[in-house]
Short mmCIF file of C-alpha atoms in Angstrom, two decimals:
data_model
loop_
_atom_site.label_atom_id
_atom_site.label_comp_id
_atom_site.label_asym_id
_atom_site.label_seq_id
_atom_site.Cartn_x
_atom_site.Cartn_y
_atom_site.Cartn_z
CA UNK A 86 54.32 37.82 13.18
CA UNK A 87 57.59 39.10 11.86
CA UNK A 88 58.54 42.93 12.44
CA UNK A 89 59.38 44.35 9.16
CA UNK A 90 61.52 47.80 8.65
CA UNK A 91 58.09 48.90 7.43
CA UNK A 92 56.32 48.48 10.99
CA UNK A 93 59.83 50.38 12.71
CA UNK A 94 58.89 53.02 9.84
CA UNK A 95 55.69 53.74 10.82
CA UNK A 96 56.41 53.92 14.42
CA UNK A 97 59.60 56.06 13.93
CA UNK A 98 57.30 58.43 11.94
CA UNK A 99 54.49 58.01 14.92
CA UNK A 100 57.01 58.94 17.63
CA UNK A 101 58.93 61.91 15.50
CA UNK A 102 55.51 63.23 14.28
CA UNK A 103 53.95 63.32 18.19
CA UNK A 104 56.95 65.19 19.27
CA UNK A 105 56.69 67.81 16.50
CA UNK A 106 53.00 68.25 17.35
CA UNK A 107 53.89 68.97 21.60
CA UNK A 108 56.73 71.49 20.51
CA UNK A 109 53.69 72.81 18.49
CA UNK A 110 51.50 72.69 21.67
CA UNK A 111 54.26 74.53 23.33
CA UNK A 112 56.29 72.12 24.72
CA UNK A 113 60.59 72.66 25.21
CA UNK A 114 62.79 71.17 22.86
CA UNK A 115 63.86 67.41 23.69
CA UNK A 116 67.76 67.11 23.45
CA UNK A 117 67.90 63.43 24.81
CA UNK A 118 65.57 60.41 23.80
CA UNK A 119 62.71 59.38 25.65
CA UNK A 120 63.67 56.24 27.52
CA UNK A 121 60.10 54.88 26.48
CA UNK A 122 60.83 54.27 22.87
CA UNK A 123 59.73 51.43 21.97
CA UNK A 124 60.31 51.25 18.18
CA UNK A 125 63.88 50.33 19.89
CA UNK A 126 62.24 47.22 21.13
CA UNK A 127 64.87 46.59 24.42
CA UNK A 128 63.89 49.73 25.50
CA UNK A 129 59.88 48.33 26.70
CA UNK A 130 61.17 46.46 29.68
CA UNK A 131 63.59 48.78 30.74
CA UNK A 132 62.63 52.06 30.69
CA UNK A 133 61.00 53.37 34.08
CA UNK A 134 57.16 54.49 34.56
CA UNK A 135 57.19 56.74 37.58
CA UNK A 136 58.51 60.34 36.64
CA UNK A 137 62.22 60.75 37.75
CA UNK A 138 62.93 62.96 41.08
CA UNK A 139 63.97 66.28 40.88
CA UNK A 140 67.06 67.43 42.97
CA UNK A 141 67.53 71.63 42.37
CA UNK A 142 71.25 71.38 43.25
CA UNK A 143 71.44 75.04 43.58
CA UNK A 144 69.53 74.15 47.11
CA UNK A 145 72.58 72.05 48.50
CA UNK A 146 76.46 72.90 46.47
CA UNK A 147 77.70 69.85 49.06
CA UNK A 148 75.88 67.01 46.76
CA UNK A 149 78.48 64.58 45.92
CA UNK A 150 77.19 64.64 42.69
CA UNK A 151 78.41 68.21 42.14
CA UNK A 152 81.35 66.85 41.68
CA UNK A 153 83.62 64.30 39.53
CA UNK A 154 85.84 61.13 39.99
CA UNK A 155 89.36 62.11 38.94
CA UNK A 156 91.11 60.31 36.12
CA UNK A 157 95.06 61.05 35.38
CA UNK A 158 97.98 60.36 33.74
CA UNK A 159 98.47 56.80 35.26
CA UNK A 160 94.83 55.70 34.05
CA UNK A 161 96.01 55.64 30.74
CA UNK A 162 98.64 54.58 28.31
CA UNK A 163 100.59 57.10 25.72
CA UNK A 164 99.27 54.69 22.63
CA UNK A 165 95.70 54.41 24.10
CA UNK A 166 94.05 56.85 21.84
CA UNK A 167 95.61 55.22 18.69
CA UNK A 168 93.31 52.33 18.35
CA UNK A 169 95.26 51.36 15.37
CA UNK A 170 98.54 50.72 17.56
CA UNK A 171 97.25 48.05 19.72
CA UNK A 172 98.27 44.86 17.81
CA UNK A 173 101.65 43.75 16.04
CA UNK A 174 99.92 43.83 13.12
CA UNK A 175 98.45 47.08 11.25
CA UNK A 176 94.33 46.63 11.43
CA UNK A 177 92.78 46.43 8.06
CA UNK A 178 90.11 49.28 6.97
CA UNK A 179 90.40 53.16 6.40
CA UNK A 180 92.14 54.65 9.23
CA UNK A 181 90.47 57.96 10.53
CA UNK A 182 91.20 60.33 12.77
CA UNK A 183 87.88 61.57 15.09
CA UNK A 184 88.42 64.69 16.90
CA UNK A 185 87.16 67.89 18.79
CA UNK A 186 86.23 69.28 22.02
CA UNK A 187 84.43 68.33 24.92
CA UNK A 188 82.33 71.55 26.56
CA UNK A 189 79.78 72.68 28.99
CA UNK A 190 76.58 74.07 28.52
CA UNK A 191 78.25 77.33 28.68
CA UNK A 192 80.66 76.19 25.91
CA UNK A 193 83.75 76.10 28.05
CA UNK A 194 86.40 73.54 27.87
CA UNK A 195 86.05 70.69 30.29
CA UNK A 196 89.84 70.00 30.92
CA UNK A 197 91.45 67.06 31.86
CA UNK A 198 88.21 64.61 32.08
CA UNK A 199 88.50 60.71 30.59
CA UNK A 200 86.96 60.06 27.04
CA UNK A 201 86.44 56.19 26.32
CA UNK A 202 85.41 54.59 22.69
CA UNK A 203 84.75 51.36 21.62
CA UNK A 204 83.52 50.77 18.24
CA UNK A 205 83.09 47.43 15.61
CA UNK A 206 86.00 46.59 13.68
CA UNK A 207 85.60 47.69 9.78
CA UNK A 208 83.99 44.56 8.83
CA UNK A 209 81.39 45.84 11.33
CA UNK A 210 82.17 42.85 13.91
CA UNK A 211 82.52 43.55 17.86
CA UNK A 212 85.66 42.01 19.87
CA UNK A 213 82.84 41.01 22.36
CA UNK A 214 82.14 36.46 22.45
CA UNK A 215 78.43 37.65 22.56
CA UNK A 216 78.67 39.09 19.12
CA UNK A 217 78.49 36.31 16.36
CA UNK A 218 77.53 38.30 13.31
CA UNK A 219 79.09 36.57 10.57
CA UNK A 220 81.58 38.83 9.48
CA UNK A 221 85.58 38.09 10.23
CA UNK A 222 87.16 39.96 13.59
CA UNK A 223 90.04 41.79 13.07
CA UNK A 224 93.32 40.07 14.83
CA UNK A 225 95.12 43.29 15.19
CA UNK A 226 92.33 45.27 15.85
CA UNK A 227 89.79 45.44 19.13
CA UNK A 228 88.40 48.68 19.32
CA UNK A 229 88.87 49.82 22.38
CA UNK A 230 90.52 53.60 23.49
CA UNK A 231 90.84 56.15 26.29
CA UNK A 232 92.18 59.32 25.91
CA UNK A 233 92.49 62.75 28.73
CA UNK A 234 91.38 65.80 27.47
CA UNK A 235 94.03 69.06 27.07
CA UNK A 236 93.72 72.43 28.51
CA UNK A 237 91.07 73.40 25.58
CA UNK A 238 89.12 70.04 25.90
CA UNK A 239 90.53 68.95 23.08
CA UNK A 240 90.60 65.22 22.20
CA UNK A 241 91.57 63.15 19.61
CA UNK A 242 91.61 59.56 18.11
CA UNK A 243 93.31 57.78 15.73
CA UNK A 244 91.34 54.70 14.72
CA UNK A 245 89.74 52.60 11.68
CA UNK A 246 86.36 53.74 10.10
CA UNK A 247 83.66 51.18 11.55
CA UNK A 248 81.60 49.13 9.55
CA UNK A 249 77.28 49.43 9.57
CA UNK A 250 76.38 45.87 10.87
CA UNK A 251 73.27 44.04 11.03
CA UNK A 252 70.70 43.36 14.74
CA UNK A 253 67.85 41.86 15.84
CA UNK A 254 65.79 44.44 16.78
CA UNK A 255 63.09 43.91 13.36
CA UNK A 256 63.63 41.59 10.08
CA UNK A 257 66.66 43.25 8.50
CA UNK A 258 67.81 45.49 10.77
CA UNK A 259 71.41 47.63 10.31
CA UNK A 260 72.74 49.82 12.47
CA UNK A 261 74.24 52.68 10.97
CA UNK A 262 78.26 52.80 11.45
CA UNK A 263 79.02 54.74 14.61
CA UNK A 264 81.67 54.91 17.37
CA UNK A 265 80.86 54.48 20.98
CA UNK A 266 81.61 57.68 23.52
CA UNK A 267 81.73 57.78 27.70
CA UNK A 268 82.56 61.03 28.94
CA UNK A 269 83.03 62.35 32.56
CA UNK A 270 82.02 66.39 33.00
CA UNK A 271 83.03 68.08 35.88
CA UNK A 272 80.18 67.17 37.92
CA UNK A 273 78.96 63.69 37.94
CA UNK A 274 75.58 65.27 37.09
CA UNK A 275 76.95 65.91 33.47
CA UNK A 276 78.17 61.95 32.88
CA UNK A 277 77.23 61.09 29.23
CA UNK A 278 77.46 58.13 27.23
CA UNK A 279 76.48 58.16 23.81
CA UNK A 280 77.35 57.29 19.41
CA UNK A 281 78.89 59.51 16.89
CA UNK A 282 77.69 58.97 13.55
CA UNK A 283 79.45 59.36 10.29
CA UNK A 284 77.89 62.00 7.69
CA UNK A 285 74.96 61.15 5.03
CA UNK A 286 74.89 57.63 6.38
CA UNK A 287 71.83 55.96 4.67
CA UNK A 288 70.83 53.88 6.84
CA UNK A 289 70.05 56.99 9.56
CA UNK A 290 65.91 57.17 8.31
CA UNK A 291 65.84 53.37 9.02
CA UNK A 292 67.22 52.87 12.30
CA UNK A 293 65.24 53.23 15.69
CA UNK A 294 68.36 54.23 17.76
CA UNK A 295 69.88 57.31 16.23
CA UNK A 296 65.83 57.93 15.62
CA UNK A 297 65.04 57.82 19.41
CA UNK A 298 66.60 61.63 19.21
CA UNK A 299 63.05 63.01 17.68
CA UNK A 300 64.84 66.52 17.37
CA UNK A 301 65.82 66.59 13.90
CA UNK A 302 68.61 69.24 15.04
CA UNK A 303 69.46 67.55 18.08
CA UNK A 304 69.84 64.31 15.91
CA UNK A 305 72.56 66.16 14.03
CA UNK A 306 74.65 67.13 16.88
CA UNK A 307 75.57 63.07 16.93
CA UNK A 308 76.70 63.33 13.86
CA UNK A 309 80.46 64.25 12.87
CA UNK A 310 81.26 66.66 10.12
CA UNK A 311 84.06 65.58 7.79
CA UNK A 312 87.40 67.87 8.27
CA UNK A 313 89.51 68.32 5.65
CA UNK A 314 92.44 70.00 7.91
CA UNK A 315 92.10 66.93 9.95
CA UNK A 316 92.94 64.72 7.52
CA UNK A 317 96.70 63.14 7.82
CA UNK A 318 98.56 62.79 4.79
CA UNK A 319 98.73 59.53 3.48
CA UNK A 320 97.35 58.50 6.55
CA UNK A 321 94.08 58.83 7.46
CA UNK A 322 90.51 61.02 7.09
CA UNK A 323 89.50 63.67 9.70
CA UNK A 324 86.57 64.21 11.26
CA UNK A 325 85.27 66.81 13.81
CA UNK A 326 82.88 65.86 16.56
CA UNK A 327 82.23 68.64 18.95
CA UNK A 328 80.99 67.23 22.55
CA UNK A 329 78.58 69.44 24.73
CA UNK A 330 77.99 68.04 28.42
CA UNK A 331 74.19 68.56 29.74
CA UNK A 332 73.41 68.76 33.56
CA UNK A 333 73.76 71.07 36.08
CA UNK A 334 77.84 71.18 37.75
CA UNK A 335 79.13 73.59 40.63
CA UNK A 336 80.33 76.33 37.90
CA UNK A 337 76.84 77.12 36.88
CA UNK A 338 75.93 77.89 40.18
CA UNK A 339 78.71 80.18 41.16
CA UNK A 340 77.66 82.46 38.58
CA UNK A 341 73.74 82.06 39.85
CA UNK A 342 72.43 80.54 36.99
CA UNK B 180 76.74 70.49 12.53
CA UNK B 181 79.20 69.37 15.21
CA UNK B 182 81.85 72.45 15.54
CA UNK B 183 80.21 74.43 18.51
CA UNK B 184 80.75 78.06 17.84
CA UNK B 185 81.16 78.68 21.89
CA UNK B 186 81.07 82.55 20.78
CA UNK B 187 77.63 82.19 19.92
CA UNK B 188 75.74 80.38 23.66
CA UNK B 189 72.32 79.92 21.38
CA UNK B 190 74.39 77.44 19.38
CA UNK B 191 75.76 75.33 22.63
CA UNK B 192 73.14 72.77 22.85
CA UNK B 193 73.79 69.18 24.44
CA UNK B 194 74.80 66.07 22.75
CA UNK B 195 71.83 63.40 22.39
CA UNK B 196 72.46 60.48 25.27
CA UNK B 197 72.33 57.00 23.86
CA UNK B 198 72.04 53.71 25.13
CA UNK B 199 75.60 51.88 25.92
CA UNK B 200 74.22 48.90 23.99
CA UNK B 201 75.24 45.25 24.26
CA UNK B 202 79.06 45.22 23.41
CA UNK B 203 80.61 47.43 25.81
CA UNK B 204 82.05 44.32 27.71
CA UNK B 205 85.57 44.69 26.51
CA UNK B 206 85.91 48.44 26.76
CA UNK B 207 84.23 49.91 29.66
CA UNK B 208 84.69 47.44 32.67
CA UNK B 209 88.20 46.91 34.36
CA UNK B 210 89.84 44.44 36.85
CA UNK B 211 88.71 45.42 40.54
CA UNK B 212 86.13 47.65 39.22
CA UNK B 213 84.26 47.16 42.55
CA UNK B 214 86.75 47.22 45.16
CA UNK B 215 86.55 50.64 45.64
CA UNK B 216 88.17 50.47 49.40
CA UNK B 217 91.79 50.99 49.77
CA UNK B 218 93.02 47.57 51.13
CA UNK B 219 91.77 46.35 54.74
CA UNK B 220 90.53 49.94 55.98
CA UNK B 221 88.50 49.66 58.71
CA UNK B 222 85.03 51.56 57.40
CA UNK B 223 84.84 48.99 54.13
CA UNK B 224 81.39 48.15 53.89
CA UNK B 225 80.01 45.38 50.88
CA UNK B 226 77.00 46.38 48.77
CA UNK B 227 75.48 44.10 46.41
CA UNK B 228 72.18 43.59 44.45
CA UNK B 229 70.73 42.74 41.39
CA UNK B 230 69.58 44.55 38.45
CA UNK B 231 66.06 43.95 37.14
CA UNK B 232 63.83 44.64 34.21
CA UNK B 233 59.86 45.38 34.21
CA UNK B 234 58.97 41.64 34.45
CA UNK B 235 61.65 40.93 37.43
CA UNK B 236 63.89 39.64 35.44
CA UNK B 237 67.63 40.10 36.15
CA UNK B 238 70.02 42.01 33.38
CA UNK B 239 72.99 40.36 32.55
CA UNK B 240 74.36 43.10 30.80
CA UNK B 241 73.74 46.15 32.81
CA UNK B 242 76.63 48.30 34.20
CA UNK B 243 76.52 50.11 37.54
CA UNK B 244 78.62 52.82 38.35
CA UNK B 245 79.36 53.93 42.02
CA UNK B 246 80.42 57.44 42.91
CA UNK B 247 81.05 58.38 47.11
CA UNK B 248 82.57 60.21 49.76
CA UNK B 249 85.27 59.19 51.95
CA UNK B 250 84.25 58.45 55.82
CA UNK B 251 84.75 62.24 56.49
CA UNK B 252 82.45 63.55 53.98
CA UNK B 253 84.85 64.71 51.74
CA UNK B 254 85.06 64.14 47.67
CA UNK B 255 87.93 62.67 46.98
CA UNK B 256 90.60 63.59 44.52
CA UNK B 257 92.69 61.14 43.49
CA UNK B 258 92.79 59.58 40.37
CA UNK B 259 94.26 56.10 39.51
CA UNK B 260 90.78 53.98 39.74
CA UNK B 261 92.22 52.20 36.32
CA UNK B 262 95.90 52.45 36.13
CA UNK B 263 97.75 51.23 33.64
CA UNK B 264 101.18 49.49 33.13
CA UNK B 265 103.04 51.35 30.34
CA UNK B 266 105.21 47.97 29.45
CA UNK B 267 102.34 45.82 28.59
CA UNK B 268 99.75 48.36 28.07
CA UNK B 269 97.52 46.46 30.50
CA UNK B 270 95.45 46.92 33.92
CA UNK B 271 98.06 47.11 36.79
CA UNK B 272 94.62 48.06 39.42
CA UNK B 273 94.21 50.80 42.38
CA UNK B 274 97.02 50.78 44.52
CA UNK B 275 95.03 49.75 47.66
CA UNK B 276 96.23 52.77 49.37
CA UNK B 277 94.08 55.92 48.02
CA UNK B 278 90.89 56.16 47.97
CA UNK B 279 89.17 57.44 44.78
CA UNK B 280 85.71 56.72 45.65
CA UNK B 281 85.08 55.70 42.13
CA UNK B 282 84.02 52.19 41.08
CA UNK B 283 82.09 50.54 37.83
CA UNK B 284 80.65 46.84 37.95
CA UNK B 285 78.93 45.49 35.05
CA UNK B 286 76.68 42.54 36.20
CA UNK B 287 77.26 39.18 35.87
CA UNK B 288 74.81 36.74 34.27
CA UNK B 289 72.59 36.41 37.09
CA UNK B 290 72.08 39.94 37.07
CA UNK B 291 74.08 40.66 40.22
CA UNK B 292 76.71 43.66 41.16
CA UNK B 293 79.24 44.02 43.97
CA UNK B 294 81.35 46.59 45.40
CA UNK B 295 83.34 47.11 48.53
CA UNK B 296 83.72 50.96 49.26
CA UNK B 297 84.08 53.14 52.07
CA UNK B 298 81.35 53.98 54.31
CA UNK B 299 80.62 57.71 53.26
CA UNK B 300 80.52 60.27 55.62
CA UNK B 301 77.19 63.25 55.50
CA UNK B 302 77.68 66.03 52.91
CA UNK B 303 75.33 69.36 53.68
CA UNK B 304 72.22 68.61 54.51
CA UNK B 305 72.19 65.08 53.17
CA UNK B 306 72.50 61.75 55.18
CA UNK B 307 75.49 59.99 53.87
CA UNK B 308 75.06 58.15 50.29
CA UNK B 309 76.80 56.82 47.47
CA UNK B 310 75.70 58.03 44.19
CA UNK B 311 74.90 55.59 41.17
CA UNK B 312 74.64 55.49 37.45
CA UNK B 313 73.31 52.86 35.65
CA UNK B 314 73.80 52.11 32.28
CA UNK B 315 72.63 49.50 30.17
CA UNK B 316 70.95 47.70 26.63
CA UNK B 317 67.64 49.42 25.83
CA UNK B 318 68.10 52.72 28.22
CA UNK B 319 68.30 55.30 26.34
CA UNK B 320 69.55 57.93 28.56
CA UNK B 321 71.00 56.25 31.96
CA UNK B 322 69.40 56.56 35.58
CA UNK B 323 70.68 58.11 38.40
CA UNK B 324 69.82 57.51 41.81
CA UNK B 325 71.54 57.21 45.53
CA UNK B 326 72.03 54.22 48.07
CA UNK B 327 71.38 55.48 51.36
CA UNK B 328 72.63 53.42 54.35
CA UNK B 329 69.98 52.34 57.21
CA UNK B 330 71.02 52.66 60.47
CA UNK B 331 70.53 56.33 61.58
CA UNK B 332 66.68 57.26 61.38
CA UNK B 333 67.04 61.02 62.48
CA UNK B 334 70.00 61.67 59.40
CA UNK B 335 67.42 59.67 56.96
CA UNK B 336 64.41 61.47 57.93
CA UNK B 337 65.56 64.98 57.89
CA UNK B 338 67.47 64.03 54.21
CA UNK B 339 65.97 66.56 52.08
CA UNK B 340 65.15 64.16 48.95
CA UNK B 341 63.96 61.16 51.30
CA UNK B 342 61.46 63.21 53.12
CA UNK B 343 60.23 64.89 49.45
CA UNK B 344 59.86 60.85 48.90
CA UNK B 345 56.37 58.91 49.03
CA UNK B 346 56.14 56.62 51.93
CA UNK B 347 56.00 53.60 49.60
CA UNK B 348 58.63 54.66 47.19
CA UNK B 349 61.42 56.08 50.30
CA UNK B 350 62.61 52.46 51.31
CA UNK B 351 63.47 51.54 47.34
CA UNK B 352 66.37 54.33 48.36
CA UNK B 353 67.97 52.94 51.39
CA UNK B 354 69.92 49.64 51.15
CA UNK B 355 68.83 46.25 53.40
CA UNK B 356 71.27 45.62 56.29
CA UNK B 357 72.41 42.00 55.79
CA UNK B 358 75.15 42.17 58.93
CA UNK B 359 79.02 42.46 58.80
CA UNK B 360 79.41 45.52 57.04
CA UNK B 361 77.09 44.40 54.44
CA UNK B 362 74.00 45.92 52.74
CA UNK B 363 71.79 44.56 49.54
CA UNK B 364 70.53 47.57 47.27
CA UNK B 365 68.40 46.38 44.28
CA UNK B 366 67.90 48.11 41.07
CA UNK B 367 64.38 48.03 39.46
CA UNK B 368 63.98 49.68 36.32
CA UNK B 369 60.28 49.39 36.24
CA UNK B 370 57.47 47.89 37.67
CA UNK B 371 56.56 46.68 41.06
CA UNK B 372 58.71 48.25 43.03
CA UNK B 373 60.73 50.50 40.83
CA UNK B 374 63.59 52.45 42.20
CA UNK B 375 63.50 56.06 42.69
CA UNK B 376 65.55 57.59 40.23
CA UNK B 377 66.65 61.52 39.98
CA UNK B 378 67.12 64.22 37.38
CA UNK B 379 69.10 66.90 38.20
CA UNK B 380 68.02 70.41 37.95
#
């Protein structure tokens, strides 16, 4: 039998009206998705059953995992953050400019850590052979950048506005446009990988990804907020997309929290 | 709301984790990803494995990264695991001389990852390991966990997480000695013999 958006509906609705009902019960807030989601269907095979470990890394400040891999100058190129400035040729869609800051938990900067994006052209087609949604690639552009962040963990990109494209996951299913993140904290403990949205997409009610946040605040920390005073001149549209890393890291515990 | 007022804590809460989805294949994964281990040192050891889902199956698109001390114990520092040539704007590789200790493989079609790395040295009170991250299509939020190397019984039994490990569950931890400097470590996202993964606290 066919999966409809209607069957993803009702599950979405399942899933985000169990989780309102255990914060009820008394449960904490959920910041991340459950990796047992399965209105996003890959998710069934791939999600473990046994609860995860825990490691208190206040018990040991030698785990390797306390700290980060090191990324510099050399790992990246001056134009790599201008996605639009990869090709001869100028890429065609609405240039935009995403930026903001990448943080802690205790909302301090995390300085000179590597920020990675990839993101569908603005026909909403993937410079990836696996991809064969009927919509034209983009000769000039792939979608691909890397940036360092500065002294305030500041970042910035300069790239083309993605377009919503269509997957298997039910009948007539869209993903809402969005724009790939990796980030590096400064613990490996705080690694992150995750999509910015754009604002008032409509296709966020409909799509079992962005949904698999059930925290309808935590849902709209994904999302970016449109900045005027980031907007270039007859250039391109601004947007602001604050970053905050989760897991413990070695500056947490030198101040005994 | 994504401008963090980081004068007001309450307000600093994290950023949702999402799955790396199909198409990262021409963005995150780089020439020599694996080969971690400057060029001919003598502690290079080989680790390799497959990636499966809940029915055994391997995952073609699944990406691994590898994170280690050097044969001393200590992190290292250096960066330069993806340098760049400014001419051409492409992947000039390590240097094969310093060691960062840092690798990412994304798996091939079979399902199967390699690295060659540096054996690491103990840390604390842990036995020596290499901590991993594994991303991939349909996980949500990736999975951490550790390849320990067998050899040394008294190091892996006084480890603090092995021994806080069930019997049956302790050995999906510590990588298969195939000879030569080389070990097979598995991945299992769920099932029959799913790898212990960790959440850090």
């Amino acid at each position: 039998m066919t999966l409809t958006q209607h069957d993803i509906d009702q599950e979405i609705a399942a899933e985000h009206a169990a989780y309102e009902k255990r914060v009820t019960d008394g449960a904490p807030m959920e910041h991340h998705p459950r990796r047992d989601y399965a209105p996003y269907r890959s998710s069934i095979l791939r999600h473990p059953q046994q609860p995860p470990i825990a490691i208190d890394v206040s018990k040991d400040p030698e785990l390797v995992e306390l700290h980060s891999p090191a990324f510099g100058e050399r790992d990246i190129t001056e134009i790599d953050n201008d996605l639009t400035r990869h090709h001869r040729g100028e890429p065609i869609g609405e240039r935009i400019t995403v930026s903001g800051r990448l943080l802690d938990r205790a909302g301090r900067p995390v300085r000179g850590q590597l920020i990675e994006i990839w993101q569908a052209n603005s026909a909403g087609r993937y410079a990836h052979q696996r991809e064969q949604h009927d919509a034209p690639l983009d000769p000039n552009f792939t979608g691909f950048g890397r940036t360092i962040t500065d002294a305030d963990g500041g970042y910035r990109f300069t790239t083309i506005q993605p377009g919503p494209y269509p997957w298997r996951n039910h009948l007539n299913a869209w993903r809402p446009a969005h724009i790939h993140f990796s980030m590096f904290g400064s613990a490996f403990t705080q690694r992150l990988v995750t999509q910015m949205y754009f604002p008032a997409d409509p296709l966020f009610p409909y799509d079992p990804i962005i949904q698999s946040v059930t925290d309808d605040s935590a849902r709209q920390r994904l999302v970016a907020t449109y900045d005027h005073d980031l907007s270039v001149p007859e250039f391109s549209m601004g947007y602001h997309w604050d970053i905050v890393l989760d897991g413990p890291h070695a500056t947490w515990l030198e101040e005994g929290r | 709301m994504t401008k963090i007022d980081t004068s007001r804590p309450e307000t600093v809460l994290p950023t949702p984790s999402h799955t790396v989805g199909p198409f990262y294949g021409y963005a995150l994964p780089f020439p020599g990803g694996g080969d971690i281990a400057p060029v001919g040192h003598p502690d290079t050891i080989t680790l390799q494995g497959y990636v499966y889902d809940g029915e055994g199956k391997p995952l073609p698109d699944a990406l691994v990264e590898l994170w280690g001390a050097d044969p001393d114990g200590n992190v290292p520092t250096a960066d330069g695991s993806i340098r760049r040539d400014p001419a051409t704007g492409g992947y000039v590789g390590r240097n094969g001389v310093e060691f960062t200790g840092w690798g990412r493989i994304q798996t091939d079609a079979n399902g199967h990852w390699y690295a060659r790395t540096l054996r690491p040295g103990a840390r604390g009170r842990s036995a020596p390991y290499i901590s991993v991250c594994v991303f991939a299509r349909g996980l949500l939020v990736h999975l951490f966990t550790r390849i320990y190397l067998p050899g040394d019984d008294a190091a892996l039994a006084a480890d603090p997480l092995l021994s806080r490990v069930d019997r049956s569950r302790r050995d999906t931890l510590i990588a298969e000695d195939d000879g030569k400097g080389t070990y097979r470590f598995d991945i299992r996202l769920q099932g029959e013999g799913e790898t212990v993964f960790l959440e850090f606290q």
